[in-house]
PDB file of C-alpha atoms and ligand atoms in Angstrom:
ATOM      1  CA  MET A   1      -0.012  -0.202   0.260  1.00 57.00           C
ATOM      2  CA  THR A   2       1.231   3.289  -0.677  1.00 70.00           C
ATOM      3  CA  ALA A   3       1.838   5.639   1.781  1.00 85.00           C
ATOM      4  CA  ILE A   4      -0.995   8.370   2.342  1.00 90.00           C
ATOM      5  CA  THR A   5       0.777  11.676   2.205  1.00 94.00           C
ATOM      6  CA  LEU A   6      -0.991  15.178   2.820  1.00 95.00           C
ATOM      7  CA  ASP A   7      -0.178  16.088  -0.569  1.00 95.00           C
ATOM      8  CA  TYR A   8      -2.467  13.317  -1.789  1.00 96.00           C
ATOM      9  CA  VAL A   9      -5.151  13.986   0.482  1.00 97.00           C
ATOM     10  CA  ARG A  10      -5.114  17.827  -0.595  1.00 97.00           C
ATOM     11  CA  LYS A  11      -5.096  16.823  -4.439  1.00 97.00           C
ATOM     12  CA  ARG A  12      -7.703  14.539  -4.054  1.00 97.00           C
ATOM     13  CA  ALA A  13      -9.820  16.879  -1.943  1.00 97.00           C
ATOM     14  CA  GLU A  14      -9.031  19.878  -4.778  1.00 97.00           C
ATOM     15  CA  ALA A  15      -9.906  17.360  -7.393  1.00 96.00           C
ATOM     16  CA  ASP A  16     -13.454  16.515  -5.816  1.00 95.00           C
ATOM     17  CA  ALA A  17     -14.154  20.143  -5.351  1.00 96.00           C
ATOM     18  CA  LYS A  18     -13.494  21.040  -9.097  1.00 95.00           C
ATOM     19  CA  THR A  19     -15.602  18.151 -10.070  1.00 92.00           C
ATOM     20  CA  TYR A  20     -18.738  19.476  -7.917  1.00 91.00           C
ATOM     21  CA  GLY A  21     -18.276  22.748  -8.514  1.00 93.00           C
ATOM     22  CA  TYR A  22     -17.326  23.558  -4.870  1.00 97.00           C
ATOM     23  CA  TYR A  23     -14.240  25.256  -3.346  1.00 98.00           C
ATOM     24  CA  LEU A  24     -12.171  24.102  -0.147  1.00 98.00           C
ATOM     25  CA  THR A  25     -12.381  26.357   2.844  1.00 97.00           C
ATOM     26  CA  PRO A  26     -10.898  29.793   2.283  1.00 96.00           C
ATOM     27  CA  GLN A  27      -8.672  29.819   5.391  1.00 94.00           C
ATOM     28  CA  PRO A  28      -5.092  28.390   4.834  1.00 95.00           C
ATOM     29  CA  ASP A  29      -4.423  27.320   8.286  1.00 95.00           C
ATOM     30  CA  LEU A  30      -8.124  25.332   8.618  1.00 95.00           C
ATOM     31  CA  LEU A  31      -7.949  23.622   5.283  1.00 97.00           C
ATOM     32  CA  GLN A  32      -4.541  22.286   6.677  1.00 97.00           C
ATOM     33  CA  SER A  33      -6.279  20.933   9.827  1.00 97.00           C
ATOM     34  CA  PHE A  34      -8.816  19.243   7.699  1.00 97.00           C
ATOM     35  CA  LEU A  35      -6.396  17.503   5.443  1.00 97.00           C
ATOM     36  CA  GLU A  36      -4.208  16.509   8.632  1.00 97.00           C
ATOM     37  CA  GLY A  37      -7.377  14.812  10.243  1.00 97.00           C
ATOM     38  CA  LEU A  38      -8.414  13.066   7.037  1.00 98.00           C
ATOM     39  CA  LYS A  39      -5.079  11.719   6.630  1.00 97.00           C
ATOM     40  CA  VAL A  40      -4.752  10.640  10.376  1.00 97.00           C
ATOM     41  CA  ASN A  41      -8.265   9.128   9.953  1.00 97.00           C
ATOM     42  CA  GLU A  42      -7.352   6.938   6.876  1.00 97.00           C
ATOM     43  CA  GLU A  43      -4.420   5.920   8.296  1.00 96.00           C
ATOM     44  CA  ARG A  44      -6.089   4.698  11.387  1.00 96.00           C
ATOM     45  CA  TYR A  45      -9.348   2.882   9.690  1.00 96.00           C
ATOM     46  CA  GLY A  46      -8.292   2.426   6.272  1.00 96.00           C
ATOM     47  CA  TYR A  47     -10.667   4.840   4.991  1.00 96.00           C
ATOM     48  CA  PRO A  48     -10.999   8.922   4.926  1.00 97.00           C
ATOM     49  CA  LEU A  49     -13.609   9.090   7.193  1.00 98.00           C
ATOM     50  CA  CYS A  50     -15.157  12.873   8.174  1.00 98.00           C
ATOM     51  CA  PRO A  51     -12.486  14.428  10.633  1.00 98.00           C
ATOM     52  CA  CYS A  52     -15.492  16.290  12.438  1.00 97.00           C
ATOM     53  CA  ARG A  53     -17.470  12.902  13.296  1.00 98.00           C
ATOM     54  CA  LEU A  54     -16.803   9.836  15.489  1.00 97.00           C
ATOM     55  CA  ALA A  55     -15.740   6.882  13.798  1.00 97.00           C
ATOM     56  CA  SER A  56     -17.447   3.208  14.519  1.00 95.00           C
ATOM     57  CA  GLY A  57     -14.308   1.526  12.713  1.00 91.00           C
ATOM     58  CA  ASN A  58     -17.140  -0.679  11.032  1.00 93.00           C
ATOM     59  CA  PHE A  59     -16.757   0.427   7.276  1.00 94.00           C
ATOM     60  CA  ASP A  60     -20.411  -0.382   6.754  1.00 93.00           C
ATOM     61  CA  TYR A  61     -21.352   1.585   9.727  1.00 95.00           C
ATOM     62  CA  ASP A  62     -19.364   4.392   8.561  1.00 96.00           C
ATOM     63  CA  ARG A  63     -19.828   4.676   4.837  1.00 95.00           C
ATOM     64  CA  ASP A  64     -22.253   7.605   5.028  1.00 96.00           C
ATOM     65  CA  ILE A  65     -19.813   9.488   6.837  1.00 98.00           C
ATOM     66  CA  ILE A  66     -16.550   8.866   4.744  1.00 97.00           C
ATOM     67  CA  CYS A  67     -15.421  12.068   3.011  1.00 97.00           C
ATOM     68  CA  PRO A  68     -16.882  13.112   0.839  1.00 97.00           C
ATOM     69  CA  CYS A  69     -19.877  12.063   3.183  1.00 97.00           C
ATOM     70  CA  ASP A  70     -23.575  11.519   2.147  1.00 96.00           C
ATOM     71  CA  TYR A  71     -24.400  14.987   3.367  1.00 97.00           C
ATOM     72  CA  ARG A  72     -22.165  17.396   2.062  1.00 97.00           C
ATOM     73  CA  ASP A  73     -24.242  17.990  -1.156  1.00 95.00           C
ATOM     74  CA  PRO A  74     -27.469  18.464   0.617  1.00 96.00           C
ATOM     75  CA  ASP A  75     -25.650  20.746   3.037  1.00 97.00           C
ATOM     76  CA  VAL A  76     -23.734  22.804   0.819  1.00 97.00           C
ATOM     77  CA  ALA A  77     -26.938  23.331  -1.179  1.00 95.00           C
ATOM     78  CA  GLU A  78     -28.802  24.596   1.849  1.00 96.00           C
ATOM     79  CA  TYR A  79     -26.197  26.206   4.031  1.00 98.00           C
ATOM     80  CA  GLY A  80     -23.276  27.103   1.628  1.00 97.00           C
ATOM     81  CA  ALA A  81     -20.880  24.875   3.298  1.00 98.00           C
ATOM     82  CA  CYS A  82     -20.379  21.132   4.604  1.00 98.00           C
ATOM     83  CA  TYR A  83     -20.779  19.868   8.174  1.00 97.00           C
ATOM     84  CA  CYS A  84     -17.031  20.398   8.953  1.00 97.00           C
ATOM     85  CA  ARG A  85     -16.779  23.435   6.435  1.00 97.00           C
ATOM     86  CA  LEU A  86     -14.077  21.772   4.419  1.00 98.00           C
ATOM     87  CA  TYR A  87     -16.153  21.987   1.321  1.00 98.00           C
ATOM     88  CA  VAL A  88     -17.819  25.244   0.802  1.00 98.00           C
ATOM     89  CA  ASN A  89     -19.696  26.919  -2.408  1.00 97.00           C
ATOM     90  CA  LYS A  90     -18.403  30.215  -4.392  1.00 97.00           C
ATOM     91  CA  THR A  91     -20.307  32.405  -2.198  1.00 97.00           C
ATOM     92  CA  VAL A  92     -19.012  31.249   1.065  1.00 97.00           C
ATOM     93  CA  TYR A  93     -15.793  31.078  -0.582  1.00 97.00           C
ATOM     94  CA  GLU A  94     -15.608  34.604  -1.573  1.00 97.00           C
ATOM     95  CA  SER A  95     -17.152  35.880   1.876  1.00 96.00           C
ATOM     96  CA  LYS A  96     -14.672  33.859   3.817  1.00 94.00           C
ATOM     97  CA  GLN A  97     -17.539  33.616   6.650  1.00 95.00           C
ATOM     98  CA  LEU A  98     -18.253  30.145   7.384  1.00 96.00           C
ATOM     99  CA  PRO A  99     -21.687  29.511   8.352  1.00 96.00           C
ATOM    100  CA  ASP A 100     -22.493  26.975  11.512  1.00 94.00           C
ATOM    101  CA  VAL A 101     -23.911  23.924   9.878  1.00 95.00           C
ATOM    102  CA  PRO A 102     -26.145  21.496  12.077  1.00 94.00           C
ATOM    103  CA  GLU A 103     -25.600  17.679  11.781  1.00 95.00           C
ATOM    104  CA  ARG A 104     -27.951  16.049   9.351  1.00 96.00           C
ATOM    105  CA  ARG A 105     -26.722  12.671   9.702  1.00 96.00           C
ATOM    106  CA  PRO A 106     -30.050  10.867  10.770  1.00 95.00           C
ATOM    107  CA  LEU A 107     -30.144   9.587  14.474  1.00 92.00           C
ATOM    108  CA  GLU A 108     -30.771   6.027  13.087  1.00 91.00           C
ATOM    109  CA  LYS A 109     -27.348   5.815  11.638  1.00 94.00           C
ATOM    110  CA  GLN A 110     -25.780   6.894  14.432  1.00 94.00           C
ATOM    111  CA  MET A 111     -27.633   4.391  16.886  1.00 92.00           C
ATOM    112  CA  ARG A 112     -26.459   1.812  14.201  1.00 91.00           C
ATOM    113  CA  ALA A 113     -22.664   3.392  14.675  1.00 93.00           C
ATOM    114  CA  TYR A 114     -22.772   3.722  18.153  1.00 92.00           C
ATOM    115  CA  GLY A 115     -25.069   1.271  19.656  1.00 88.00           C
ATOM    116  CA  ALA A 116     -28.695   2.418  20.484  1.00 83.00           C
ATOM    117  CA  ALA A 117     -28.085   1.433  24.083  1.00 82.00           C
ATOM    118  CA  ALA A 118     -26.339   5.021  24.598  1.00 81.00           C
ATOM    119  CA  TRP A 119     -30.132   6.319  23.535  1.00 80.00           C
ATOM    120  CA  GLY A 120     -32.519   6.390  26.683  1.00 67.00           C
ATOM    121  CA  LYS A 121     -31.411   3.016  28.275  1.00 52.00           C
ATOM    122  CA  GLU A 122     -29.372   4.720  31.165  1.00 44.00           C
ATOM    123  CA  GLU A 123     -32.245   5.049  33.590  1.00 41.00           C
ATOM    124  CA  LYS A 124     -32.757   1.147  33.449  1.00 43.00           C
ATOM    125  CA  ALA A 125     -29.097   0.807  33.445  1.00 43.00           C
ATOM    126  CA  GLU A 126     -28.739   2.772  36.587  1.00 42.00           C
ATOM    127  CA  ALA A 127     -31.805   0.694  38.208  1.00 43.00           C
ATOM    128  CA  ALA A 128     -30.367  -2.580  37.682  1.00 42.00           C
ATOM    129  CA  ALA A 129     -26.853  -1.411  39.225  1.00 44.00           C
ATOM    130  CA  GLU A 130     -28.482  -0.424  42.361  1.00 44.00           C
ATOM    131  CA  LYS A 131     -30.995  -3.501  42.671  1.00 42.00           C
ATOM    132  CA  PRO A 132     -28.600  -6.277  41.205  1.00 44.00           C
ATOM    133  CA  THR A 133     -31.232  -9.295  41.854  1.00 43.00           C
ATOM    134  CA  GLU A 134     -33.245  -7.556  39.176  1.00 44.00           C
ATOM    135  CA  ALA A 135     -33.152  -8.800  35.382  1.00 45.00           C
ATOM    136  CA  PRO A 136     -29.660  -8.181  33.799  1.00 47.00           C
ATOM    137  CA  LYS A 137     -29.473  -4.588  32.047  1.00 45.00           C
ATOM    138  CA  PRO A 138     -30.504  -4.475  28.337  1.00 46.00           C
ATOM    139  CA  GLU A 139     -27.790  -5.328  25.920  1.00 46.00           C
ATOM    140  CA  ALA A 140     -26.955  -2.984  23.164  1.00 45.00           C
ATOM    141  CA  LYS A 141     -29.543  -3.501  20.588  1.00 43.00           C
ATOM    142  CA  LYS A 142     -27.847  -5.696  17.494  1.00 48.00           C
ATOM    143  CA  PRO A 143     -27.589  -3.020  14.867  1.00 50.00           C
ATOM    144  CA  SER A 144     -29.757  -3.546  11.741  1.00 55.00           C
ATOM    145  CA  GLU A 145     -27.879  -5.011   9.076  1.00 68.00           C
ATOM    146  CA  VAL A 146     -26.741  -3.471   6.356  1.00 78.00           C
ATOM    147  CA  LYS A 147     -28.610  -4.254   3.161  1.00 85.00           C
ATOM    148  CA  ARG A 148     -27.452  -3.018  -0.285  1.00 88.00           C
ATOM    149  CA  LYS A 149     -29.886  -2.269  -3.273  1.00 91.00           C
ATOM    150  CA  LEU A 150     -29.538  -0.978  -6.610  1.00 93.00           C
ATOM    151  CA  TRP A 151     -31.154   2.803  -7.047  1.00 95.00           C
ATOM    152  CA  TYR A 152     -31.534   4.692 -10.306  1.00 96.00           C
ATOM    153  CA  CYS A 153     -32.226   8.026 -10.858  1.00 96.00           C
ATOM    154  CA  LYS A 154     -35.320   8.457 -12.744  1.00 96.00           C
ATOM    155  CA  GLN A 155     -33.972  11.511 -14.329  1.00 95.00           C
ATOM    156  CA  CYS A 156     -30.563  10.795 -15.866  1.00 96.00           C
ATOM    157  CA  GLY A 157     -30.451   6.893 -15.182  1.00 96.00           C
ATOM    158  CA  TYR A 158     -27.509   6.982 -12.991  1.00 96.00           C
ATOM    159  CA  VAL A 159     -27.147   3.893 -11.048  1.00 95.00           C
ATOM    160  CA  VAL A 160     -26.143   3.074  -7.567  1.00 94.00           C
ATOM    161  CA  PHE A 161     -25.768  -0.020  -5.263  1.00 93.00           C
ATOM    162  CA  ARG A 162     -25.755   1.124  -1.529  1.00 91.00           C
ATOM    163  CA  ASP A 163     -28.297   0.905   1.622  1.00 90.00           C
ATOM    164  CA  ASP A 164     -29.888   4.070   0.606  1.00 91.00           C
ATOM    165  CA  PRO A 165     -29.846   6.581  -2.378  1.00 94.00           C
ATOM    166  CA  PRO A 166     -28.015   9.717  -2.495  1.00 94.00           C
ATOM    167  CA  TYR A 167     -29.596  13.080  -1.153  1.00 94.00           C
ATOM    168  CA  ILE A 168     -28.677  14.510  -4.641  1.00 93.00           C
ATOM    169  CA  CYS A 169     -27.731  12.423  -7.739  1.00 94.00           C
ATOM    170  CA  PRO A 170     -24.114  13.343  -8.442  1.00 91.00           C
ATOM    171  CA  ILE A 171     -24.338  13.469 -12.070  1.00 92.00           C
ATOM    172  CA  CYS A 172     -27.701  15.523 -12.811  1.00 93.00           C
ATOM    173  CA  LYS A 173     -28.368  17.109  -9.056  1.00 91.00           C
ATOM    174  CA  ALA A 174     -32.013  15.677  -9.169  1.00 93.00           C
ATOM    175  CA  LYS A 175     -33.104  15.109  -5.439  1.00 94.00           C
ATOM    176  CA  ARG A 176     -33.655  11.976  -3.443  1.00 95.00           C
ATOM    177  CA  GLU A 177     -37.113  11.622  -4.264  1.00 94.00           C
ATOM    178  CA  LEU A 178     -36.381  10.925  -8.029  1.00 96.00           C
ATOM    179  CA  PHE A 179     -34.756   7.633  -6.938  1.00 96.00           C
ATOM    180  CA  ALA A 180     -35.763   4.284  -7.312  1.00 96.00           C
ATOM    181  CA  GLU A 181     -35.052   0.810  -6.297  1.00 95.00           C
ATOM    182  CA  ILE A 182     -34.347  -1.586  -9.239  1.00 93.00           C
ATOM    183  CA  GLU A 183     -35.476  -4.892  -8.296  1.00 86.00           C
ATOM    184  CA  SER A 184     -33.091  -7.563  -8.961  1.00 73.00           C
ATOM    185  CA  LYS A 185     -31.843 -10.536  -7.252  1.00 70.00           C
ATOM    186  CA  ILE A 186     -28.121  -9.981  -7.246  1.00 62.00           C
ATOM    187  CA  GLU A 187     -26.326 -12.084  -4.381  1.00 68.00           C
ATOM    188  CA  TYR A 188     -23.527  -9.972  -2.977  1.00 65.00           C
ATOM    189  CA  ASN A 189     -20.907 -11.139  -0.686  1.00 69.00           C
ATOM    190  CA  GLY A 190     -18.436  -8.705   0.631  1.00 60.00           C
TER     191      GLY A 190
ATOM    192  CA  MET B   1     -11.507   7.716  31.530  1.00 87.00           C
ATOM    193  CA  GLN B   2      -8.656  10.138  31.430  1.00 91.00           C
ATOM    194  CA  PHE B   3      -9.250  13.589  31.210  1.00 96.00           C
ATOM    195  CA  SER B   4      -6.963  16.100  30.713  1.00 97.00           C
ATOM    196  CA  LYS B   5      -6.798  19.106  32.964  1.00 97.00           C
ATOM    197  CA  VAL B   6      -5.851  22.487  31.879  1.00 97.00           C
ATOM    198  CA  SER B   7      -5.854  25.131  34.487  1.00 96.00           C
ATOM    199  CA  GLY B   8      -6.670  28.824  34.126  1.00 95.00           C
ATOM    200  CA  LYS B   9      -7.723  32.281  35.733  1.00 95.00           C
ATOM    201  CA  ASN B  10     -11.206  32.001  34.816  1.00 94.00           C
ATOM    202  CA  ASN B  11     -12.067  29.168  37.087  1.00 94.00           C
ATOM    203  CA  THR B  12     -15.461  29.804  38.651  1.00 95.00           C
ATOM    204  CA  HIS B  13     -17.175  27.005  35.925  1.00 96.00           C
ATOM    205  CA  LYS B  14     -16.781  23.587  35.793  1.00 97.00           C
ATOM    206  CA  VAL B  15     -16.071  23.212  32.151  1.00 98.00           C
ATOM    207  CA  THR B  16     -15.788  19.709  30.042  1.00 98.00           C
ATOM    208  CA  LEU B  17     -15.175  19.320  26.330  1.00 98.00           C
ATOM    209  CA  TYR B  18     -15.831  16.376  24.491  1.00 98.00           C
ATOM    210  CA  ALA B  19     -13.714  16.563  21.482  1.00 98.00           C
ATOM    211  CA  LEU B  20     -11.939  14.677  18.488  1.00 98.00           C
ATOM    212  CA  SER B  21      -8.613  14.382  18.160  1.00 97.00           C
ATOM    213  CA  THR B  22      -9.045  14.988  14.171  1.00 97.00           C
ATOM    214  CA  CYS B  23     -11.613  17.528  14.348  1.00 97.00           C
ATOM    215  CA  VAL B  24     -10.668  21.118  13.658  1.00 96.00           C
ATOM    216  CA  TRP B  25     -13.769  22.905  15.629  1.00 97.00           C
ATOM    217  CA  CYS B  26     -12.699  20.840  18.425  1.00 97.00           C
ATOM    218  CA  LYS B  27      -8.893  22.195  18.289  1.00 97.00           C
ATOM    219  CA  MET B  28     -10.598  26.030  17.992  1.00 96.00           C
ATOM    220  CA  ALA B  29     -12.505  25.546  21.210  1.00 98.00           C
ATOM    221  CA  LYS B  30      -9.380  24.253  23.046  1.00 98.00           C
ATOM    222  CA  GLN B  31      -7.498  27.180  21.492  1.00 97.00           C
ATOM    223  CA  PHE B  32     -10.574  29.617  22.458  1.00 97.00           C
ATOM    224  CA  PHE B  33     -10.254  28.234  26.355  1.00 98.00           C
ATOM    225  CA  ASN B  34      -6.509  28.639  26.368  1.00 97.00           C
ATOM    226  CA  GLU B  35      -6.678  32.207  24.881  1.00 97.00           C
ATOM    227  CA  ASN B  36      -9.398  33.237  27.237  1.00 97.00           C
ATOM    228  CA  SER B  37      -7.736  31.352  30.402  1.00 97.00           C
ATOM    229  CA  VAL B  38     -10.684  29.558  30.945  1.00 97.00           C
ATOM    230  CA  GLU B  39      -9.764  26.392  33.230  1.00 97.00           C
ATOM    231  CA  TYR B  40     -11.279  22.935  31.532  1.00 98.00           C
ATOM    232  CA  GLU B  41     -11.112  19.429  31.340  1.00 98.00           C
ATOM    233  CA  PHE B  42     -11.180  17.683  27.915  1.00 98.00           C
ATOM    234  CA  ILE B  43     -11.249  14.306  26.590  1.00 98.00           C
ATOM    235  CA  ASP B  44     -10.347  12.926  22.724  1.00 98.00           C
ATOM    236  CA  VAL B  45     -13.315  10.857  22.551  1.00 97.00           C
ATOM    237  CA  ASP B  46     -11.881   9.047  19.319  1.00 97.00           C
ATOM    238  CA  LEU B  47      -8.870   7.987  21.334  1.00 97.00           C
ATOM    239  CA  CYS B  48     -11.125   6.313  24.138  1.00 96.00           C
ATOM    240  CA  ASP B  49     -11.758   2.698  24.340  1.00 95.00           C
ATOM    241  CA  GLU B  50     -15.397   1.145  23.429  1.00 93.00           C
ATOM    242  CA  LYS B  51     -16.621   1.522  27.155  1.00 94.00           C
ATOM    243  CA  ASP B  52     -15.774   4.802  27.609  1.00 95.00           C
ATOM    244  CA  LYS B  53     -17.239   5.925  24.417  1.00 95.00           C
ATOM    245  CA  GLN B  54     -20.689   4.358  25.321  1.00 93.00           C
ATOM    246  CA  LYS B  55     -20.160   6.203  28.948  1.00 94.00           C
ATOM    247  CA  ILE B  56     -19.473   9.691  27.151  1.00 96.00           C
ATOM    248  CA  HIS B  57     -22.342   9.300  24.851  1.00 95.00           C
ATOM    249  CA  GLN B  58     -24.427   8.601  27.532  1.00 94.00           C
ATOM    250  CA  THR B  59     -23.430  11.301  29.831  1.00 95.00           C
ATOM    251  CA  ILE B  60     -24.205  13.944  26.316  1.00 96.00           C
ATOM    252  CA  LEU B  61     -27.225  12.607  25.812  1.00 94.00           C
ATOM    253  CA  ASN B  62     -28.879  12.283  29.534  1.00 93.00           C
ATOM    254  CA  LYS B  63     -28.135  16.197  29.617  1.00 95.00           C
ATOM    255  CA  GLY B  64     -29.853  16.822  26.305  1.00 94.00           C
ATOM    256  CA  GLY B  65     -27.256  17.220  23.983  1.00 94.00           C
ATOM    257  CA  SER B  66     -26.550  15.176  20.840  1.00 93.00           C
ATOM    258  CA  ILE B  67     -23.597  13.155  19.708  1.00 94.00           C
ATOM    259  CA  SER B  68     -21.712  16.158  17.736  1.00 95.00           C
ATOM    260  CA  TYR B  69     -18.135  17.261  18.515  1.00 96.00           C
ATOM    261  CA  PRO B  70     -17.043  19.548  20.047  1.00 97.00           C
ATOM    262  CA  THR B  71     -19.469  19.290  22.860  1.00 98.00           C
ATOM    263  CA  THR B  72     -18.771  21.442  25.946  1.00 98.00           C
ATOM    264  CA  ILE B  73     -20.401  21.010  29.164  1.00 98.00           C
ATOM    265  CA  ILE B  74     -20.635  23.525  31.827  1.00 97.00           C
ATOM    266  CA  ASP B  75     -21.493  23.390  35.506  1.00 97.00           C
ATOM    267  CA  ASP B  76     -22.671  20.046  34.450  1.00 94.00           C
ATOM    268  CA  LYS B  77     -25.685  21.361  32.938  1.00 93.00           C
ATOM    269  CA  THR B  78     -25.506  23.604  30.040  1.00 96.00           C
ATOM    270  CA  VAL B  79     -24.888  21.933  26.748  1.00 97.00           C
ATOM    271  CA  ILE B  80     -23.114  23.793  23.499  1.00 97.00           C
ATOM    272  CA  THR B  81     -22.992  21.401  20.711  1.00 96.00           C
ATOM    273  CA  GLY B  82     -20.343  22.672  18.322  1.00 95.00           C
ATOM    274  CA  PHE B  83     -17.665  25.473  18.482  1.00 96.00           C
ATOM    275  CA  ARG B  84     -20.077  28.213  19.175  1.00 95.00           C
ATOM    276  CA  LYS B  85     -17.908  31.093  20.482  1.00 94.00           C
ATOM    277  CA  ASP B  86     -21.049  33.625  21.367  1.00 95.00           C
ATOM    278  CA  GLN B  87     -22.438  30.815  23.396  1.00 96.00           C
ATOM    279  CA  LEU B  88     -19.426  29.834  25.247  1.00 97.00           C
ATOM    280  CA  LYS B  89     -18.467  33.542  26.256  1.00 96.00           C
ATOM    281  CA  GLU B  90     -21.941  34.163  27.367  1.00 96.00           C
ATOM    282  CA  ALA B  91     -22.407  30.791  29.516  1.00 96.00           C
ATOM    283  CA  LEU B  92     -18.739  31.265  30.883  1.00 95.00           C
ATOM    284  CA  GLY B  93     -19.656  35.419  31.600  1.00 92.00           C
ATOM    285  CA  ILE B  94     -16.407  36.242  29.580  1.00 89.00           C
TER     286      ILE B  94
HETATM  287  S1  LIG C   1     -18.693  17.244   6.642  1.00 62.83           S
HETATM  288 FE1  LIG C   1     -17.376  17.957   4.957  1.00 62.83          FE
HETATM  289  S2  LIG C   1     -15.068  17.336   5.253  1.00 62.83           S
HETATM  290 FE2  LIG C   1     -16.815  16.032   6.659  1.00 62.83          FE
HETATM  291  S3  LIG C   1     -17.094  14.228   5.556  1.00 62.83           S
HETATM  292 FE3  LIG C   1     -18.459  15.524   5.032  1.00 62.83          FE
HETATM  293  S4  LIG C   1     -17.767  16.432   3.006  1.00 62.83           S
HETATM  294 FE4  LIG C   1     -16.104  15.822   4.350  1.00 62.83          FE
END
């Protein structure tokens, strides 16, 4: 495997920004920090996980937050920047004013990645700790399996194979609603 | 769970920062506290073991926060999600 260099990470981000008509964050020191974060994550997990988010370490559960994440396109469209503010649109780039961008990643994906037990189960866990004779405290729910499907864009015909369709078609920019599932019997192992 | 403590002159509040070692805005938060001489403790959650991650998630969610970094908890009750300078200044009275 070739070593991941900062230069490689930078060039990849620059190329991606260019392809999609975005800009990289206008502040050089911030940009450097983002690229370093991506590099560390790629070395640590084997994929460039979003530097501003916590990995689960399980590729299937982290896939939506591998940079560029699933949420970048809708976030740039709505706020002018991605959640981290690594990718920005022209207006933000020129104004140098970075907007606040809330987390768009749905709760269900967070729960799947980090274990549902953290959500609303502490009371029961505490009660169990106080009264050790009671039933054992609830185990973390087994995260639902990731099921990949084929999706196609009704507007341009672009096809993807993933658990859910993109928010915005990377080819023709159609919204998620324009994606439909292709019924098929493909067996996928791996 | 190993928190790093940073002392400062502004020590009237208990400030706990949940951060990621790779996250730019978490670094900015640390820098902000350092520059304003705010006493705080922080932990880089991505470097914790799974059990501590779970505990940290529960703490943040229990206090009404969300799993988003940086998260700052002031005096065990006020939760500030993200690096929001004005919110931090207001909560800390600086
Ligand atoms: S929020 Fe920005 S930096 Fe983070 S993964 Fe998405 S596109 Fe990359």
